[in-house]
Structure formats: structure tokens, C-alpha cells
Amino acid sequence: MWTKLQQRLQARQMHDLMRGRLTLDSPQAAEIKVNGERLLNFSSNDYLGLANHPKMIEAVTDASKKYGVGSGASHLIIGHSHEHHVLEEELAEFLGTEKALLFSTGFMANLGVLTSLFDKNDLIIQDKLNHASLIDGGLACSAKMLRYAHNDMASLQRQLQQSADSKLMVTDGVFSMDGDLAPLTEMITLKDAYKAQLMVDDAHGFGVLGENARGSLEHFGLSQNSCDIYMATLGKALGGFGAFVAGSALLIESLLQFARSYIYTTAMPPAVAAANRMGLRLVQAENERREQLQKNIANFKALASEAGVPLMASDTPIQPVLLGRNQVAVTVAAALKAQHILAVAIRPPTVPANQARLRITLSAEHSQAQIEQLVVALKTALTNCSQEVLA
Ligand SMILES: *Cc1c(COP(=O)(O)O)cnc(C)c1O
């Protein structure tokens, strides 16, 4: 076993695929401290700058004084506090679904949904670029899983022609490494035509997209209930931690009874639930944060295209710069870091082979000057790197 692991690690090293961690000495913010060094942060999912908002801190502090720290048990034993309960009600009310159910993480929510609701006579059809937790959930369940080419509706339609007791289409609302959206309007037409169901993982859409921040479905003017299973996380735009599934009372009762990643785990701390409630309030109350985020996205895209930085087709805060080879992505990320800018290189297997990239994420907290600084550094790094590669 140990010899094999050593060989796997060496192979990873050789292909520029070794991963490591940075140690953060500050809250998430536009400017962070990493190992004592100040860096401009373009790698966080804290899109609205809520992770360190004074009201979020106050919510955690107040709830900790009232409820302590640990939840002490799973939801179904005695870990389900008033804060959890009200958060579920508020999420369902905000979205206009019958019910919502909290999970400790988004990974566990996706695993729970896919492994508990389907059997071997069912079919799960997923976009190839779906988040790892959806893919793993599909692999771990007894239903048959098919995967279609990214956002390719013809390929999806072919797969829907297979017969099965039930057919679940599964997609990210906003793709986490590409920043583009799933064509939800077309998918709902297919859902009706093939009597299928639809699950949307809106980790990056919830709190960001749509007139009222309800996410990808609202962005397309679709009713929340046109999707059967809606999942989103609370640790990204909402600035908190955890995740939830929203939908019909039948869906939620089934998850509560059958989803093992819901049942056999300790509930999130009540103070975290309280912070999530505050996050949901702030998303609505401080709408100017979403406006600023949209301005920052437009501004970055305009400056980057002026500077000849190649962008992908994304209008969301996720703005990847596709670089191809792992080594190029690692070199460009290192050049940016030398300029005190953090934009982490994303490599396979998180993205397909030869599609290594910088995953730049924008936040409402970035200033115009910081975005300009990023684009200048990016342009220089890309020019130097292409000269090195050509040399
Ligand atoms: C982050 C993410 C998850 C996982 O959520 P966690 O709460 O971080 O476990 C699931 N799906 C997508 C698309 C994500 O980006």
C-alpha cells in the first residue's frame, strides 16, 4: 500500500498536479494575509463580502451566548435547534417552496439526495462538468448514471429516450469552474417532454443571480417549483456555512427519513445556523452588494478584453482564464503571487485534461483599483509566460 501511494504522489508531482494549502491569517476579504504576506484575493467564493460582515459576527456571537457552541447531536436525535428550524422555514419562504432541509455541507446534501431517493430501475443523467459531489453521489447510488457533454441538450435528449421508472436530470446552475449557466429553460422543456425530473445545484447562483437573489431559476424567469430538487450552499455568497435542499414536502420528508448523510451526522452548530439566517437577511437588505458585484464583473471583463486576456463565456463572478497545460497555469499563478495577487491554478481532475486554468473570482468588496491591478499583472504574466514557452 505505502509503495503504491508513494508512486501515485510522485506521478502527481511530475505532472505539476501536486496540491497544497495556503494558511490564512485573516478573514476572507479582498485583501488577505497568508503566511504573514498581504495578498489581493481573487480566489474566494465569498462573492458578496458577507463572510466577515459585522452583522454576521454579531449573529454568531449572540447565538453562541444563547446556545453554546456544539449542537451536541444529529438533527433526528436532539441536535435540531430553534435556529436550524427557523432557517429552514426562512429558506423555504424565500424560495417559495413547500419545505427546505439543512445539510452540514453541500457535498453531503448532494450525496444524500442521489443515494437515498433512487433505485436500480431509475436513471440519473448528469452534465459532465457537474460538481464532484454530484458525480460521486451518482456513482455511489444504485441507479444507472449517464453523463452528457457539457450543456449539450441534444446529447441529454438522446439519453432521456432510455426507459426507466424515473429519470432525473442533474445540473449545476452555475458551473463552478467555468462560470457559465445551465440552459434551464431548455431543460425544463425536456423534463416535460420526457416526464423526467430536474435537480439543480445552485451553489454559485443562490444569493447572486436573479432579481431577488433567488438564483439561476429566477435569473431565467422560471418558477422555483419548475425544478423538482433545488440544492444550494450557505458557505459561498451567503457568507456562512452548510447547505440545504428545497422542494416539496414529499421530497423533504423522504430525505429526512432516508438520506444517510443527513441522519448519521452531527447538526451544524446553532450559531452557524444563526449566521446563515443573517446571511439570508443581508443578501436581501444590502442589495447594493449584488449591484457592486455586477459592476465589478463587467469592469473586469472590459479591462481584461482590452488587455487581450482570454476569457471564457461567463457573466458570473467566476471568470476563468483558460491556460491549457498544468505547468503554464502553475507558472502564471506563481507570477501573480509574486505581484501579491492570489488566483489559484485549477488543474485536473477538477477540470478536464489540458484545460488547466486560473479560476478568478470577483467579489463586491474588490475596488476598481484592485481589479485594474489584477488585469495589469495578468497581462504581464501571460506575456512573460508565452515567451518562456516559446523560448
Ligand atoms: C462548493 C460546491 C458544493 C459543495 O458545497 P460545500 O458546502 O462546500 O460542501 C457543491 N456543489 C457545487 C457546485 C459547489 O460549488
Short mmCIF file of C-alpha atoms and ligand atoms in Angstrom, two decimals:
data_model
loop_
_atom_site.label_atom_id
_atom_site.label_comp_id
_atom_site.label_asym_id
_atom_site.label_seq_id
_atom_site.Cartn_x
_atom_site.Cartn_y
_atom_site.Cartn_z
CA MET A 1 0.00 0.00 0.00
CA TRP A 2 2.65 2.56 1.01
CA THR A 3 4.78 1.91 -2.07
CA LYS A 4 1.78 2.43 -4.34
CA LEU A 5 0.86 5.66 -2.61
CA GLN A 6 4.41 6.94 -2.96
CA GLN A 7 4.30 6.18 -6.67
CA ARG A 8 0.97 7.97 -7.08
CA LEU A 9 2.30 11.03 -5.28
CA GLN A 10 5.45 11.06 -7.40
CA ALA A 11 3.39 10.84 -10.59
CA ARG A 12 1.27 13.76 -9.38
CA GLN A 13 4.40 15.80 -8.66
CA MET A 14 5.87 15.01 -12.08
CA HIS A 15 2.76 16.25 -13.89
CA ASP A 16 2.54 19.55 -11.98
CA LEU A 17 -0.55 18.24 -10.26
CA MET A 18 0.56 18.40 -6.65
CA ARG A 19 -1.88 20.33 -4.46
CA GLY A 20 -1.08 22.20 -1.31
CA ARG A 21 -2.69 24.55 1.14
CA LEU A 22 -2.15 28.18 1.92
CA THR A 23 -2.58 29.15 5.54
CA LEU A 24 -4.81 32.15 6.01
CA ASP A 25 -4.06 34.55 8.88
CA SER A 26 -7.03 36.85 8.28
CA PRO A 27 -10.75 36.74 7.50
CA GLN A 28 -11.89 36.32 3.89
CA ALA A 29 -11.71 39.75 2.29
CA ALA A 30 -10.43 41.47 -0.84
CA GLU A 31 -7.09 41.73 0.93
CA ILE A 32 -5.94 38.76 2.98
CA LYS A 33 -2.89 37.74 4.97
CA VAL A 34 -1.25 34.46 4.01
CA ASN A 35 1.82 33.33 5.96
CA GLY A 36 2.37 36.93 7.02
CA GLU A 37 2.17 38.23 3.44
CA ARG A 38 -0.60 40.55 2.24
CA LEU A 39 -2.30 39.29 -0.93
CA LEU A 40 -5.11 40.56 -3.13
CA ASN A 41 -7.64 37.75 -3.02
CA PHE A 42 -9.26 36.61 -6.27
CA SER A 43 -9.92 33.02 -5.21
CA SER A 44 -12.70 33.08 -2.64
CA ASN A 45 -16.39 32.23 -3.13
CA ASP A 46 -17.39 34.97 -0.69
CA TYR A 47 -18.92 36.86 -3.62
CA LEU A 48 -20.80 39.46 -1.58
CA GLY A 49 -18.23 40.00 1.15
CA LEU A 50 -20.53 38.66 3.84
CA ALA A 51 -18.12 36.14 5.42
CA ASN A 52 -16.64 38.86 7.63
CA HIS A 53 -19.62 41.23 7.84
CA PRO A 54 -20.05 42.74 11.35
CA LYS A 55 -23.67 41.59 11.49
CA MET A 56 -22.64 38.02 10.68
CA ILE A 57 -20.11 38.10 13.51
CA GLU A 58 -22.71 39.55 15.83
CA ALA A 59 -25.20 36.81 14.86
CA VAL A 60 -22.68 34.07 15.70
CA THR A 61 -21.68 35.76 18.95
CA ASP A 62 -25.23 36.31 20.17
CA ALA A 63 -26.37 32.81 19.25
CA SER A 64 -23.27 31.26 20.88
CA LYS A 65 -24.12 33.01 24.12
CA LYS A 66 -27.62 31.58 23.95
CA TYR A 67 -26.94 28.08 22.55
CA GLY A 68 -23.26 27.42 23.24
CA VAL A 69 -21.02 26.02 20.52
CA GLY A 70 -21.57 22.38 19.62
CA SER A 71 -25.02 21.18 18.55
CA GLY A 72 -24.31 18.01 20.52
CA ALA A 73 -26.27 15.52 18.39
CA SER A 74 -27.71 14.82 14.98
CA HIS A 75 -30.90 16.57 13.85
CA LEU A 76 -33.05 13.49 14.46
CA ILE A 77 -31.79 12.93 17.99
CA ILE A 78 -31.60 16.25 19.86
CA GLY A 79 -29.29 18.48 17.74
CA HIS A 80 -32.05 20.33 15.83
CA SER A 81 -32.28 23.75 17.48
CA HIS A 82 -34.72 26.62 17.05
CA GLU A 83 -32.12 28.41 14.85
CA HIS A 84 -31.97 25.45 12.45
CA HIS A 85 -35.72 25.17 12.34
CA VAL A 86 -36.36 28.83 11.60
CA LEU A 87 -33.57 28.90 8.99
CA GLU A 88 -35.29 26.05 7.12
CA GLU A 89 -38.60 27.91 7.24
CA GLU A 90 -36.99 31.14 6.06
CA LEU A 91 -35.22 29.41 3.16
CA ALA A 92 -38.46 27.76 2.02
CA GLU A 93 -40.33 31.04 2.31
CA PHE A 94 -37.64 32.98 0.45
CA LEU A 95 -37.67 30.49 -2.41
CA GLY A 96 -41.40 29.80 -2.41
CA THR A 97 -41.02 26.03 -1.95
CA GLU A 98 -43.05 23.90 0.46
CA LYS A 99 -40.07 22.93 2.56
CA ALA A 100 -36.30 23.09 2.96
CA LEU A 101 -33.87 20.81 4.81
CA LEU A 102 -30.43 21.76 6.12
CA PHE A 103 -27.37 19.62 5.50
CA SER A 104 -24.00 20.11 7.16
CA THR A 105 -22.25 20.61 3.80
CA GLY A 106 -23.15 20.81 0.12
CA PHE A 107 -21.16 17.66 -0.54
CA MET A 108 -23.34 15.79 1.95
CA ALA A 109 -26.55 17.29 0.54
CA ASN A 110 -25.76 16.07 -2.97
CA LEU A 111 -24.64 12.68 -1.74
CA GLY A 112 -27.78 12.41 0.40
CA VAL A 113 -30.19 13.26 -2.41
CA LEU A 114 -28.64 10.97 -5.00
CA THR A 115 -28.07 7.95 -2.76
CA SER A 116 -31.40 7.91 -0.93
CA LEU A 117 -34.16 8.57 -3.46
CA PHE A 118 -33.39 6.28 -6.40
CA ASP A 119 -33.08 2.54 -7.05
CA LYS A 120 -31.73 0.30 -9.81
CA ASN A 121 -34.74 0.91 -12.07
CA ASP A 122 -34.09 4.67 -12.12
CA LEU A 123 -31.83 6.75 -14.30
CA ILE A 124 -29.64 9.69 -13.26
CA ILE A 125 -28.41 11.87 -16.12
CA GLN A 126 -25.70 14.40 -15.34
CA ASP A 127 -23.74 17.12 -17.09
CA LYS A 128 -20.10 16.04 -17.42
CA LEU A 129 -18.91 19.20 -15.69
CA ASN A 130 -21.14 18.82 -12.63
CA HIS A 131 -19.52 19.27 -9.24
CA ALA A 132 -17.58 16.28 -7.86
CA SER A 133 -20.16 15.73 -5.10
CA LEU A 134 -22.92 15.17 -7.68
CA ILE A 135 -20.76 12.81 -9.71
CA ASP A 136 -19.78 10.87 -6.58
CA GLY A 137 -23.42 10.71 -5.46
CA GLY A 138 -24.36 9.31 -8.86
CA LEU A 139 -21.58 6.70 -8.66
CA ALA A 140 -22.48 5.71 -5.11
CA CYS A 141 -26.19 5.10 -5.73
CA SER A 142 -27.82 2.03 -7.22
CA ALA A 143 -29.48 3.88 -10.11
CA LYS A 144 -27.86 3.83 -13.53
CA MET A 145 -25.87 7.01 -14.22
CA LEU A 146 -25.30 8.60 -17.63
CA ARG A 147 -23.32 11.74 -18.36
CA TYR A 148 -23.88 14.13 -21.23
CA ALA A 149 -21.43 16.54 -22.84
CA HIS A 150 -21.39 19.92 -21.12
CA ASN A 151 -24.66 21.82 -21.73
CA ASP A 152 -25.30 19.66 -24.81
CA MET A 153 -29.08 19.39 -24.98
CA ALA A 154 -29.06 17.01 -27.98
CA SER A 155 -26.88 14.60 -26.02
CA LEU A 156 -29.15 14.96 -22.97
CA GLN A 157 -32.23 14.34 -25.11
CA ARG A 158 -30.75 11.12 -26.52
CA GLN A 159 -30.14 9.85 -23.02
CA LEU A 160 -33.66 10.77 -21.92
CA GLN A 161 -35.00 8.34 -24.53
CA GLN A 162 -33.90 5.37 -22.41
CA SER A 163 -36.68 3.80 -20.41
CA ALA A 164 -36.60 3.86 -16.62
CA ASP A 165 -39.03 4.18 -13.71
CA SER A 166 -37.86 7.73 -13.16
CA LYS A 167 -35.28 9.87 -14.90
CA LEU A 168 -33.51 12.63 -13.02
CA MET A 169 -31.60 15.29 -14.92
CA VAL A 170 -28.91 16.82 -12.70
CA THR A 171 -27.04 20.03 -13.38
CA ASP A 172 -25.05 22.77 -11.71
CA GLY A 173 -26.99 26.05 -12.08
CA VAL A 174 -23.68 27.93 -12.47
CA PHE A 175 -20.73 25.69 -13.34
CA SER A 176 -18.15 26.05 -10.62
CA MET A 177 -15.00 26.01 -12.75
CA ASP A 178 -16.37 27.65 -15.92
CA GLY A 179 -18.82 30.20 -14.58
CA ASP A 180 -21.38 29.58 -17.33
CA LEU A 181 -25.04 28.74 -16.71
CA ALA A 182 -27.03 25.60 -17.46
CA PRO A 183 -29.75 26.16 -20.12
CA LEU A 184 -32.51 25.67 -17.58
CA THR A 185 -35.34 26.82 -19.86
CA GLU A 186 -34.48 24.11 -22.40
CA MET A 187 -34.02 21.56 -19.66
CA ILE A 188 -37.49 22.23 -18.31
CA THR A 189 -38.96 21.74 -21.79
CA LEU A 190 -37.15 18.39 -21.98
CA LYS A 191 -38.29 17.50 -18.48
CA ASP A 192 -41.93 17.96 -19.51
CA ALA A 193 -41.48 16.14 -22.83
CA TYR A 194 -39.84 13.09 -21.26
CA LYS A 195 -41.68 13.07 -17.91
CA ALA A 196 -38.33 13.46 -16.19
CA GLN A 197 -37.34 15.31 -13.02
CA LEU A 198 -34.78 18.07 -12.61
CA MET A 199 -32.24 18.69 -9.87
CA VAL A 200 -30.29 21.97 -9.80
CA ASP A 201 -27.16 22.50 -7.67
CA ASP A 202 -27.12 26.27 -7.32
CA ALA A 203 -24.07 26.63 -5.07
CA HIS A 204 -22.83 29.59 -7.14
CA GLY A 205 -26.19 31.04 -8.23
CA PHE A 206 -28.05 31.28 -4.93
CA GLY A 207 -27.67 34.76 -3.42
CA VAL A 208 -26.06 36.09 -6.61
CA LEU A 209 -28.38 35.67 -9.58
CA GLY A 210 -31.98 36.67 -10.21
CA GLU A 211 -33.85 39.85 -9.43
CA ASN A 212 -34.28 38.86 -5.79
CA ALA A 213 -31.10 36.76 -5.44
CA ARG A 214 -33.06 33.52 -5.60
CA GLY A 215 -30.57 32.10 -8.07
CA SER A 216 -30.39 30.53 -11.53
CA LEU A 217 -34.07 29.71 -11.97
CA GLU A 218 -35.09 33.25 -11.12
CA HIS A 219 -32.37 34.52 -13.46
CA PHE A 220 -34.17 32.80 -16.35
CA GLY A 221 -37.60 33.93 -15.12
CA LEU A 222 -38.51 30.33 -14.22
CA SER A 223 -40.62 29.37 -11.25
CA GLN A 224 -38.68 27.81 -8.39
CA ASN A 225 -41.06 24.87 -8.46
CA SER A 226 -40.32 24.08 -12.10
CA CYS A 227 -37.30 22.28 -10.66
CA ASP A 228 -38.03 19.24 -8.50
CA ILE A 229 -34.93 19.29 -6.31
CA TYR A 230 -33.16 22.57 -5.61
CA MET A 231 -29.90 22.46 -3.70
CA ALA A 232 -27.65 25.36 -2.71
CA THR A 233 -24.87 26.06 -0.26
CA LEU A 234 -24.65 28.63 2.51
CA GLY A 235 -20.86 28.91 2.54
CA LYS A 236 -20.47 30.90 -0.68
CA ALA A 237 -22.47 34.06 -1.43
CA LEU A 238 -24.28 33.84 1.93
CA GLY A 239 -21.01 34.05 3.82
CA GLY A 240 -21.90 31.29 6.28
CA PHE A 241 -21.54 27.52 6.15
CA GLY A 242 -23.59 24.46 5.24
CA ALA A 243 -26.20 23.72 2.61
CA PHE A 244 -29.85 22.93 2.04
CA VAL A 245 -32.26 21.18 -0.27
CA ALA A 246 -35.59 22.85 -1.07
CA GLY A 247 -38.66 21.37 -2.70
CA SER A 248 -41.94 19.61 -1.97
CA ALA A 249 -42.94 18.30 1.45
CA LEU A 250 -42.71 14.77 -0.01
CA LEU A 251 -39.11 15.34 -1.12
CA ILE A 252 -38.05 16.79 2.22
CA GLU A 253 -39.76 14.10 4.31
CA SER A 254 -38.09 11.41 2.16
CA LEU A 255 -34.65 12.98 2.67
CA LEU A 256 -35.24 13.32 6.40
CA GLN A 257 -36.20 9.63 6.61
CA PHE A 258 -33.74 8.10 4.16
CA ALA A 259 -30.70 10.31 3.46
CA ARG A 260 -27.85 8.77 5.43
CA SER A 261 -25.66 11.87 5.13
CA TYR A 262 -28.48 13.77 6.85
CA ILE A 263 -29.30 11.20 9.50
CA TYR A 264 -25.92 9.98 10.68
CA THR A 265 -24.09 13.22 11.32
CA THR A 266 -24.00 15.97 13.91
CA ALA A 267 -26.08 19.05 13.14
CA MET A 268 -24.18 22.25 12.27
CA PRO A 269 -23.65 24.46 15.34
CA PRO A 270 -26.78 26.54 16.09
CA ALA A 271 -24.66 29.71 15.95
CA VAL A 272 -23.73 28.84 12.36
CA ALA A 273 -27.42 28.43 11.57
CA ALA A 274 -27.97 31.88 13.09
CA ALA A 275 -25.20 33.32 10.88
CA ASN A 276 -26.78 31.70 7.83
CA ARG A 277 -30.09 33.35 8.75
CA MET A 278 -28.30 36.69 8.92
CA GLY A 279 -26.64 35.99 5.56
CA LEU A 280 -30.04 35.41 4.01
CA ARG A 281 -31.29 38.68 5.52
CA LEU A 282 -28.25 40.66 4.33
CA VAL A 283 -28.47 39.36 0.77
CA GLN A 284 -31.93 40.93 0.64
CA ALA A 285 -31.30 44.01 2.78
CA GLU A 286 -27.98 45.05 1.21
CA ASN A 287 -28.89 44.70 -2.43
CA GLU A 288 -26.17 47.22 -3.29
CA ARG A 289 -23.65 44.43 -2.74
CA ARG A 290 -25.10 42.49 -5.65
CA GLU A 291 -25.13 45.64 -7.77
CA GLN A 292 -21.48 46.30 -6.95
CA LEU A 293 -20.59 42.69 -7.77
CA GLN A 294 -22.21 43.02 -11.21
CA LYS A 295 -20.30 46.28 -11.79
CA ASN A 296 -17.05 44.57 -10.82
CA ILE A 297 -17.72 41.66 -13.18
CA ALA A 298 -18.46 44.00 -16.10
CA ASN A 299 -15.44 46.11 -15.27
CA PHE A 300 -13.09 43.14 -15.07
CA LYS A 301 -14.37 41.72 -18.36
CA ALA A 302 -13.96 45.05 -20.16
CA LEU A 303 -10.42 45.63 -18.84
CA ALA A 304 -9.35 42.05 -19.49
CA SER A 305 -10.58 42.02 -23.06
CA GLU A 306 -8.91 45.39 -23.68
CA ALA A 307 -5.66 43.89 -22.35
CA GLY A 308 -6.02 40.81 -24.55
CA VAL A 309 -6.55 38.43 -21.64
CA PRO A 310 -8.56 35.48 -22.98
CA LEU A 311 -11.77 34.99 -21.02
CA MET A 312 -14.43 32.32 -21.11
CA ALA A 313 -18.13 32.85 -21.82
CA SER A 314 -19.10 33.78 -18.29
CA ASP A 315 -21.09 36.67 -16.85
CA THR A 316 -20.90 35.38 -13.30
CA PRO A 317 -18.30 36.17 -10.60
CA ILE A 318 -16.39 33.06 -11.77
CA GLN A 319 -14.07 34.34 -14.53
CA PRO A 320 -11.64 31.58 -15.55
CA VAL A 321 -8.58 32.23 -17.70
CA LEU A 322 -8.07 29.01 -19.65
CA LEU A 323 -4.36 28.18 -19.99
CA GLY A 324 -4.25 24.53 -21.04
CA ARG A 325 -1.11 22.87 -19.73
CA ASN A 326 -0.73 22.40 -15.99
CA GLN A 327 2.73 23.88 -15.99
CA VAL A 328 1.52 27.09 -17.64
CA ALA A 329 -1.27 27.51 -15.10
CA VAL A 330 1.13 26.95 -12.22
CA THR A 331 3.69 29.39 -13.68
CA VAL A 332 1.14 32.14 -14.26
CA ALA A 333 -0.33 31.70 -10.78
CA ALA A 334 3.19 31.95 -9.29
CA ALA A 335 3.92 35.10 -11.31
CA LEU A 336 0.74 36.70 -9.97
CA LYS A 337 1.61 35.67 -6.44
CA ALA A 338 4.99 37.38 -6.84
CA GLN A 339 2.92 40.52 -7.53
CA HIS A 340 0.92 39.85 -4.32
CA ILE A 341 -2.14 38.60 -6.17
CA LEU A 342 -3.81 35.31 -5.35
CA ALA A 343 -5.59 33.50 -8.19
CA VAL A 344 -5.26 29.78 -7.65
CA ALA A 345 -4.40 27.45 -10.56
CA ILE A 346 -7.08 24.80 -11.10
CA ARG A 347 -5.85 21.55 -12.68
CA PRO A 348 -7.21 18.08 -13.44
CA PRO A 349 -9.06 16.18 -12.14
CA THR A 350 -11.03 19.26 -11.02
CA VAL A 351 -11.12 20.27 -14.71
CA PRO A 352 -10.61 18.07 -17.82
CA ALA A 353 -7.06 17.25 -19.02
CA ASN A 354 -5.33 20.09 -20.90
CA GLN A 355 -7.79 22.63 -19.53
CA ALA A 356 -5.82 23.91 -16.58
CA ARG A 357 -6.80 27.46 -15.74
CA LEU A 358 -6.71 30.31 -13.30
CA ARG A 359 -10.07 30.49 -11.58
CA ILE A 360 -10.52 34.17 -10.88
CA THR A 361 -13.46 35.03 -8.68
CA LEU A 362 -14.75 38.53 -8.13
CA SER A 363 -16.38 39.96 -5.06
CA ALA A 364 -18.43 43.03 -4.27
CA GLU A 365 -15.56 44.05 -1.98
CA HIS A 366 -13.00 44.49 -4.77
CA SER A 367 -12.22 48.11 -5.64
CA GLN A 368 -11.75 49.45 -9.15
CA ALA A 369 -8.02 49.89 -8.41
CA GLN A 370 -7.66 46.28 -7.26
CA ILE A 371 -9.31 44.97 -10.42
CA GLU A 372 -7.02 47.16 -12.55
CA GLN A 373 -4.02 45.84 -10.63
CA LEU A 374 -5.13 42.26 -11.35
CA VAL A 375 -5.52 42.86 -15.08
CA VAL A 376 -2.12 44.56 -15.41
CA ALA A 377 -0.39 41.73 -13.53
CA LEU A 378 -2.30 39.14 -15.54
CA LYS A 379 -1.31 40.68 -18.83
CA THR A 380 2.37 40.79 -17.82
CA ALA A 381 2.32 37.22 -16.50
CA LEU A 382 0.68 35.90 -19.66
CA THR A 383 3.15 37.73 -21.94
CA ASN A 384 6.19 36.52 -19.98
CA CYS A 385 4.87 33.00 -19.81
CA SER A 386 4.16 32.72 -23.53
CA GLN A 387 7.71 33.96 -24.23
CA GLU A 388 9.10 31.32 -21.88
CA VAL A 389 7.04 28.62 -23.50
CA LEU A 390 8.16 29.72 -26.98
CA ALA A 391 11.84 30.02 -25.96
C1 LIG B 1 -18.98 24.15 -3.23
C2 LIG B 1 -19.90 23.29 -4.00
C3 LIG B 1 -20.53 22.19 -3.43
C4 LIG B 1 -20.17 21.69 -2.06
O1 LIG B 1 -20.64 22.50 -1.06
P1 LIG B 1 -19.89 22.52 0.36
O2 LIG B 1 -20.86 23.13 1.28
O3 LIG B 1 -18.65 23.29 0.17
O4 LIG B 1 -19.61 21.07 0.71
C5 LIG B 1 -21.47 21.50 -4.17
N1 LIG B 1 -21.75 21.87 -5.44
C6 LIG B 1 -21.13 22.90 -6.04
C7 LIG B 1 -21.49 23.24 -7.45
C8 LIG B 1 -20.18 23.64 -5.35
O5 LIG B 1 -19.54 24.64 -5.95
#
